[in-house]
CSV table of C-alpha atoms in Angstrom, one decimal:
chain,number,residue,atom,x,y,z
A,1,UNK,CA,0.0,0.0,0.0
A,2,UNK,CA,1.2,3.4,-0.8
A,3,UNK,CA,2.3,5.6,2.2
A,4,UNK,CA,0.8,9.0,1.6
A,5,UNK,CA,0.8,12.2,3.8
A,6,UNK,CA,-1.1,13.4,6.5
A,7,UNK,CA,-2.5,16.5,5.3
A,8,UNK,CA,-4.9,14.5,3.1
A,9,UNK,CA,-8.5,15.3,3.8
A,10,UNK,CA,-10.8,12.3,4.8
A,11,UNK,CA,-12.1,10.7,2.5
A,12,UNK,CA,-16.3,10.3,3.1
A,13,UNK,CA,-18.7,8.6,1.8
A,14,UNK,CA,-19.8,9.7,-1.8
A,15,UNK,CA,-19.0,10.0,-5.0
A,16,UNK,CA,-15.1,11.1,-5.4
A,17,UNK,CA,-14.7,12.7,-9.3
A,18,UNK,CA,-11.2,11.6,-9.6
A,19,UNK,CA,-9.0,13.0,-12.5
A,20,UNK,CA,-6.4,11.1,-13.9
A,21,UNK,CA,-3.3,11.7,-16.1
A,22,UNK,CA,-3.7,12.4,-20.1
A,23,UNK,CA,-0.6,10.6,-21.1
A,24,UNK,CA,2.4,10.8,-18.2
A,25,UNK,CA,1.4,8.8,-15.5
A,26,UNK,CA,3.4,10.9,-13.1
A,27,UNK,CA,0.8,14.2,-13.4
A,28,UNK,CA,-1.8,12.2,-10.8
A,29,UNK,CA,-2.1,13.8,-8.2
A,30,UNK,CA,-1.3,13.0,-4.3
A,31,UNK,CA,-5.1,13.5,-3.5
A,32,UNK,CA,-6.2,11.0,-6.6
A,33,UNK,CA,-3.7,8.4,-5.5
A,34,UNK,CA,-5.2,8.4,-2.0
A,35,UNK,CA,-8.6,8.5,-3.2
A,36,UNK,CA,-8.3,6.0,-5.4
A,37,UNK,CA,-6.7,3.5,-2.7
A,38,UNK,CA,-9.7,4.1,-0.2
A,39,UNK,CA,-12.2,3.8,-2.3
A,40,UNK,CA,-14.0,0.8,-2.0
A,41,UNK,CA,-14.8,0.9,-5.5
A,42,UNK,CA,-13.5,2.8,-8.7
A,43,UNK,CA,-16.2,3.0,-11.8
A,44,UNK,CA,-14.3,3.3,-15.2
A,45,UNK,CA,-15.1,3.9,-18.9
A,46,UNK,CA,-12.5,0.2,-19.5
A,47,UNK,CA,-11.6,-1.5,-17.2
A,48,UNK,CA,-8.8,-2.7,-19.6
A,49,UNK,CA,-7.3,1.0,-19.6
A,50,UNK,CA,-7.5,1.8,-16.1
A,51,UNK,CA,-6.2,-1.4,-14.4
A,52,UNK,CA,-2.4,-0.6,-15.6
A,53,UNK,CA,-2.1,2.9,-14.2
A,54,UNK,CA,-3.6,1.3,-10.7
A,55,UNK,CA,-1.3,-1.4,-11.1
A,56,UNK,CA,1.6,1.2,-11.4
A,57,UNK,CA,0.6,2.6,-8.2
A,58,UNK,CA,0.1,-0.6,-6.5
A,59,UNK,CA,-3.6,0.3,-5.5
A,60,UNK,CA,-5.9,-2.8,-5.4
A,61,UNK,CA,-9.4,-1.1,-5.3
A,62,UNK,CA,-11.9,-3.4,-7.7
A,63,UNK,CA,-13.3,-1.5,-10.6
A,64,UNK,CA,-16.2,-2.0,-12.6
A,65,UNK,CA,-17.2,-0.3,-16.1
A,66,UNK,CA,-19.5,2.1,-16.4
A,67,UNK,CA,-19.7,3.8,-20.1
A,68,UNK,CA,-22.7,5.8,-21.8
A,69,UNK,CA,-24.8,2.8,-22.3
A,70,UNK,CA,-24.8,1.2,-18.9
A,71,UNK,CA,-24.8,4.8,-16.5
A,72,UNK,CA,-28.6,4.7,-16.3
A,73,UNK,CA,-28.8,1.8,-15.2
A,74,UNK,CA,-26.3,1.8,-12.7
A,75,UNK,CA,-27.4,5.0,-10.6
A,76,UNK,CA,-29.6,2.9,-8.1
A,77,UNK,CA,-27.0,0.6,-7.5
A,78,UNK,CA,-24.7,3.9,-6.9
A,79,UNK,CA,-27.4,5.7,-4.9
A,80,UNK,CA,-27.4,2.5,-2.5
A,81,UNK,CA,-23.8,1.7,-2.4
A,82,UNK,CA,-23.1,5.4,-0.8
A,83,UNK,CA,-26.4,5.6,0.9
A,84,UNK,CA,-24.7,2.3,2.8
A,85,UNK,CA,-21.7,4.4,4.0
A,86,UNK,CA,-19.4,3.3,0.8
A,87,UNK,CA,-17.1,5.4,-0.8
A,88,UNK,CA,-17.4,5.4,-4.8
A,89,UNK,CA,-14.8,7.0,-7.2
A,90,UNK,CA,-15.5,8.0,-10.8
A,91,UNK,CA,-12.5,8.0,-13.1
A,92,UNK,CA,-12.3,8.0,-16.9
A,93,UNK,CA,-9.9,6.7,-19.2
A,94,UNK,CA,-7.7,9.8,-19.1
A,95,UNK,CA,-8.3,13.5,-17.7
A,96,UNK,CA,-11.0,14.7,-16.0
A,97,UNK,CA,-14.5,12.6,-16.0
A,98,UNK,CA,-17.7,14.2,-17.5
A,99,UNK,CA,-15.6,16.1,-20.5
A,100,UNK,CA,-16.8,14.6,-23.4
A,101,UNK,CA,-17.3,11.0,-21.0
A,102,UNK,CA,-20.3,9.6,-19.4
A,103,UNK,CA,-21.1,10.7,-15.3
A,104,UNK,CA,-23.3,13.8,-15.6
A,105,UNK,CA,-26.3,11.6,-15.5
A,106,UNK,CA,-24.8,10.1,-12.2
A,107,UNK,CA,-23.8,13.3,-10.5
A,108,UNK,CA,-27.4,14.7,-11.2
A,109,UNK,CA,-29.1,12.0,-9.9
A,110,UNK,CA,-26.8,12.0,-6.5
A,111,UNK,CA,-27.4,15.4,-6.3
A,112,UNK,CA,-30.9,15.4,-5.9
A,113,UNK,CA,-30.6,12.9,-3.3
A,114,UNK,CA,-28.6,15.1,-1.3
A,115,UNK,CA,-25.3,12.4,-1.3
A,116,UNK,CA,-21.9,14.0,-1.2
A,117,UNK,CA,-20.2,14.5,-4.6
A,118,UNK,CA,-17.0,16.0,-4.8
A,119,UNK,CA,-14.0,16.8,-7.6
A,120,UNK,CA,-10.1,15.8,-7.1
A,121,UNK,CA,-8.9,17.8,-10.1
A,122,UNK,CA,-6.4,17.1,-12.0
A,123,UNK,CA,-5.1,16.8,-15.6
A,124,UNK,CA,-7.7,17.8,-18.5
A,125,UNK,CA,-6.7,17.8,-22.2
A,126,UNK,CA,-8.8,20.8,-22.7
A,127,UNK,CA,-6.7,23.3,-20.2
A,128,UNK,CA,-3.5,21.8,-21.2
A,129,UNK,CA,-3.8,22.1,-24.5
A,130,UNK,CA,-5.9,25.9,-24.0
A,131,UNK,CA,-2.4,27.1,-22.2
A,132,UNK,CA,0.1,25.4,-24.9
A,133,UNK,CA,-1.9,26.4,-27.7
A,134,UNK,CA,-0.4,30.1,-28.1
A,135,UNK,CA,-3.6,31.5,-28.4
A,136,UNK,CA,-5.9,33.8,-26.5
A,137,UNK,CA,-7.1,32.0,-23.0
A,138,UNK,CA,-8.9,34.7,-21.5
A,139,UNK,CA,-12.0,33.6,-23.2
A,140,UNK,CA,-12.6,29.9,-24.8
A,141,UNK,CA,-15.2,27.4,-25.3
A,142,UNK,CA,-15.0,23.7,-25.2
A,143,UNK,CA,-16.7,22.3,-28.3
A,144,UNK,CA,-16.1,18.8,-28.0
A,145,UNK,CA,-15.3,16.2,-30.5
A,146,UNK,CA,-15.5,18.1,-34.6
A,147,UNK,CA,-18.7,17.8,-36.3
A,148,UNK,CA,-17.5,19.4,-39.6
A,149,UNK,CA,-21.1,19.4,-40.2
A,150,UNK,CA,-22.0,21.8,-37.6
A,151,UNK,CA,-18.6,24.0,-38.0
A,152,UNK,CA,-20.7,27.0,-39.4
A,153,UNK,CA,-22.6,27.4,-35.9
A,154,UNK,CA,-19.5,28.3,-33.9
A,155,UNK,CA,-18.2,31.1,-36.6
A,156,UNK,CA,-19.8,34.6,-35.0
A,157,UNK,CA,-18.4,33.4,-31.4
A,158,UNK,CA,-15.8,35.8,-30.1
A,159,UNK,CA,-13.9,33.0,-28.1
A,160,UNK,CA,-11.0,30.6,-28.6
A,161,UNK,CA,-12.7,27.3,-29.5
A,162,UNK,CA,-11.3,24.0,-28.6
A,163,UNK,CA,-12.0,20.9,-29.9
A,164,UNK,CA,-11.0,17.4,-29.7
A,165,UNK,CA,-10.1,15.4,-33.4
A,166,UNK,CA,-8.8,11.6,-34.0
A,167,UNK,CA,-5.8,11.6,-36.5
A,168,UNK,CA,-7.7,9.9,-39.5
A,169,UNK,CA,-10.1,12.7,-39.4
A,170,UNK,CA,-7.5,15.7,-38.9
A,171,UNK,CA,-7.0,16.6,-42.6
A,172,UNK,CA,-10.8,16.5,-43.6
A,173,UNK,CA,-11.4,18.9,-40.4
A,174,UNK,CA,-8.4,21.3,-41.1
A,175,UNK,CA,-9.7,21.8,-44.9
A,176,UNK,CA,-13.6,22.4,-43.6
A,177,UNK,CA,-11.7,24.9,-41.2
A,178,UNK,CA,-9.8,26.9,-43.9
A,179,UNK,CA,-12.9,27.5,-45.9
A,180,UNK,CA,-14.8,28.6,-42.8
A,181,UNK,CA,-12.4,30.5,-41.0
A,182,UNK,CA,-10.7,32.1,-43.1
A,183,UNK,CA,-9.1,34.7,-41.0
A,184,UNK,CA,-7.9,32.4,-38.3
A,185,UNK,CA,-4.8,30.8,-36.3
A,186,UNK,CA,-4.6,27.3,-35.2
A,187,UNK,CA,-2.8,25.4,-33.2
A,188,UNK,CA,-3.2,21.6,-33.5
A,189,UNK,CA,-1.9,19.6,-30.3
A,190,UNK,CA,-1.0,16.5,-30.8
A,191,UNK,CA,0.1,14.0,-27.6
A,192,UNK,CA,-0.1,16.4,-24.6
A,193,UNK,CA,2.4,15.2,-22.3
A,194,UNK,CA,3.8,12.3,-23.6
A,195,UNK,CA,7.3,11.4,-25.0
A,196,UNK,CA,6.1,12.7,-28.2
A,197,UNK,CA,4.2,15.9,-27.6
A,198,UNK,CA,4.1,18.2,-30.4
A,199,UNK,CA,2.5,21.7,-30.8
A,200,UNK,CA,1.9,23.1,-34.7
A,201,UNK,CA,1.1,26.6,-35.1
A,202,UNK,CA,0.3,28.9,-37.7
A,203,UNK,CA,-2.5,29.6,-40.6
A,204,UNK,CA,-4.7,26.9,-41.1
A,205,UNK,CA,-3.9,26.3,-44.4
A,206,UNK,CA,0.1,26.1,-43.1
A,207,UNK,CA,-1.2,23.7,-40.7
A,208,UNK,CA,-3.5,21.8,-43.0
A,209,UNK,CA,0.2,21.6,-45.4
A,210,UNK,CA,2.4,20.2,-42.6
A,211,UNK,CA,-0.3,17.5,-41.9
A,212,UNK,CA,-0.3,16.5,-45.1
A,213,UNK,CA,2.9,16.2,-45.8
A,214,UNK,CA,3.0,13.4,-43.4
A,215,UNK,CA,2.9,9.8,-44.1
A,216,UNK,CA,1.0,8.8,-41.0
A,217,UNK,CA,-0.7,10.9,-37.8
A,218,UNK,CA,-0.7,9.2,-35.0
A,219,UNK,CA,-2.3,10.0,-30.8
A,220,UNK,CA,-4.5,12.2,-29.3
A,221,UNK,CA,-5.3,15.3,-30.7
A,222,UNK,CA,-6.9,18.7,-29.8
A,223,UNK,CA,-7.6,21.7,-32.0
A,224,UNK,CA,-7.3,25.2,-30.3
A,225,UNK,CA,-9.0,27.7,-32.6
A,226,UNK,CA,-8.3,31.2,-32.3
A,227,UNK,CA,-11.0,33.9,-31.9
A,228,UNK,CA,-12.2,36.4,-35.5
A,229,UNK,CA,-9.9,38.8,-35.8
A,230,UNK,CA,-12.7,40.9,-36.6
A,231,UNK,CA,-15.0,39.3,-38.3
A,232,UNK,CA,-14.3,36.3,-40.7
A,233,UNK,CA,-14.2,36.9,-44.4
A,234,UNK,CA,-18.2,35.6,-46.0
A,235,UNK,CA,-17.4,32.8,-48.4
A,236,UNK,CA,-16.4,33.8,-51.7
A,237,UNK,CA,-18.0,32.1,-55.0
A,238,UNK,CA,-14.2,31.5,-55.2
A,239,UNK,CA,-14.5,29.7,-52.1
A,240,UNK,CA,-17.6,27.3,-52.9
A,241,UNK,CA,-16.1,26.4,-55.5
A,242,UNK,CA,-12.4,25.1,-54.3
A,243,UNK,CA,-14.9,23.1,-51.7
A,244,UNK,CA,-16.9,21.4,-54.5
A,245,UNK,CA,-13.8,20.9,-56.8
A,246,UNK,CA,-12.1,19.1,-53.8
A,247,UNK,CA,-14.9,17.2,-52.6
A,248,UNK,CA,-16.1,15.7,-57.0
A,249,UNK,CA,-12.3,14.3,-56.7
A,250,UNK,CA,-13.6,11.6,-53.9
A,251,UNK,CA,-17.3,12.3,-54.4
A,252,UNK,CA,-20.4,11.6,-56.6
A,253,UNK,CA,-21.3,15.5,-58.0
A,254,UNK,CA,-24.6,14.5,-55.4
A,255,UNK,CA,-22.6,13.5,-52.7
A,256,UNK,CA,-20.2,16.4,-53.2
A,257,UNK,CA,-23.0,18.6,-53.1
A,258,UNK,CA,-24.5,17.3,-49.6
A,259,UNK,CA,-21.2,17.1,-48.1
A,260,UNK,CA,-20.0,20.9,-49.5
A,261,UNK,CA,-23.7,22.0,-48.2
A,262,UNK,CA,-23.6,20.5,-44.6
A,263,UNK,CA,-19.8,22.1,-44.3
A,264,UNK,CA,-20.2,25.6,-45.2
A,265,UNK,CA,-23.8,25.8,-44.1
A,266,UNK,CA,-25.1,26.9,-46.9
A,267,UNK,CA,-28.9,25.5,-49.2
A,268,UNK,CA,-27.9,22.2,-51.2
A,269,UNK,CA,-30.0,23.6,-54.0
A,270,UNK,CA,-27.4,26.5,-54.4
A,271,UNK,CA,-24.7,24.3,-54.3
A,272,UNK,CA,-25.7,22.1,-56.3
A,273,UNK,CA,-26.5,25.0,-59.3
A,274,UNK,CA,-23.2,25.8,-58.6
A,275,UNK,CA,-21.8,22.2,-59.1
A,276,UNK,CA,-23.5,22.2,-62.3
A,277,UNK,CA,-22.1,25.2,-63.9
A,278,UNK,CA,-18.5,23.6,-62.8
A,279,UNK,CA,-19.4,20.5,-64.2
């Protein structure tokens, strides 16, 4: 068992929101460890990912899975387990739980009970990479994972945005980004704190070039966004049409059309005219 400090506050009965690292195992904190090790049980997103960094601290607590699908029907047992005096910890597979991970079911429902729930912070992907990124931090929003779909919506808002990207789907997100914001810096994040880390800033359409340039991208990514310098360029005819060109080299002139339209948030029907007269 590990021999911690002291100064370490009791741990009660509840729900513990324990944060774990994003990639170095050394960033948990004291307060986790201790948590973690008397708790008398740990609910995970995979109980394949978490047991190795338990087993690197030699804690011995039993977990059990607990994942978008299941959390609903989990609360009761939760709701009893503390209700009988037992002290629960939530952890995901890396960072902080509830950000972009299941648990805000849970915490509402323990809330309105009245049963303790309480947060040992710790790493989080989204402040790491906010305060690496280069780019304004005064004011940002969270976005979660990209929706390249749905990119339009967050054009007027004066904030940094930060979003979270897998590596097969960088490339397609970095060129729905250069055609929506146009006046824009970037910085992509790629492996926050491990061996590997690596920051690349600049234009999107520098970034988008450095990306593809590569033969592979590999690990966790996050995209920090910066805010309009003013206001973002409107979308030139110029514009539409690099977006439809790109897309008919991969897509059916109707598929290019849909895709082109969801993107740039514009009518299908006036994309599709505009298809046509490329064609």
């Amino acid at each position: 068992m590990l021999s911690l400090p002291n100064f370490l506050p009791l741990v009660k009965a509840g729900l513990h929101i324990v944060a774990t690292p994003i990639g170095n195992r050394g960033d948990i904190t004291l307060r986790a460890l201790d948590v973690l090790q008397k708790a008398d049980l740990i609910y995970c997103e995979d109980t394949r990912t978490s047991r190795p960094l338990l087993e690197t601290f030699a804690i011995k607590t039993p977990l059990k899975s607990l994942h978008d699908h299941n959390e609903t029907a989990l609360i009761p047992e939760i709701i009893n387990k503390i209700k009988a005096g037992e002290k629960i910890a939530l952890i995901s597979d890396a960072g902080m739980p509830l950000i972009s991970d299941p648990g805000y079911k849970l915490v509402k429902a323990l809330q309105d009970q009245n049963l303790l729930v309480t947060v040992i912070p710790g790493a989080s992907a989204v402040i790491t990479a906010a305060a690496l990124s280069g780019l304004p931090t005064d004011r940002f929003m969270f976005c979660g994972f990209v929706d390249t779909k749905k990119l339009i919506d967050f054009q007027s808002i004066d904030a940094t945005l930060i979003f979270y990207e897998s590596p097969h789907r960088l490339i397609k997100t970095l060129q729905a980004m250069a055609t929506i914001f146009t006046q824009r810096k970037i910085s992509v994040l790629r492996e926050l704190t491990k061996l590997h880390e690596e920051v690349v800033w600049g234009s999107i359409t520098d970034v988008l070039e450095t990306f593809s340039n590569r033969d592979k991208i590999l690990g966790e990514i996050v995209i920090v966004l910066s805010p309009p310098a003013e206001i973002d360029q409107p979308l030139s005819t110029q514009d539409i049409d690099t977006a439809l060109l790109e897309a008919m080299k991969s897509h059916s002139l109707k598929d290019a059309c849909t895709l082109v339209a969801g993107t740039l948030g514009l009518p299908r029907k006036d994309i599709y005219k505009r298809a046509l007269a490329l064609k």
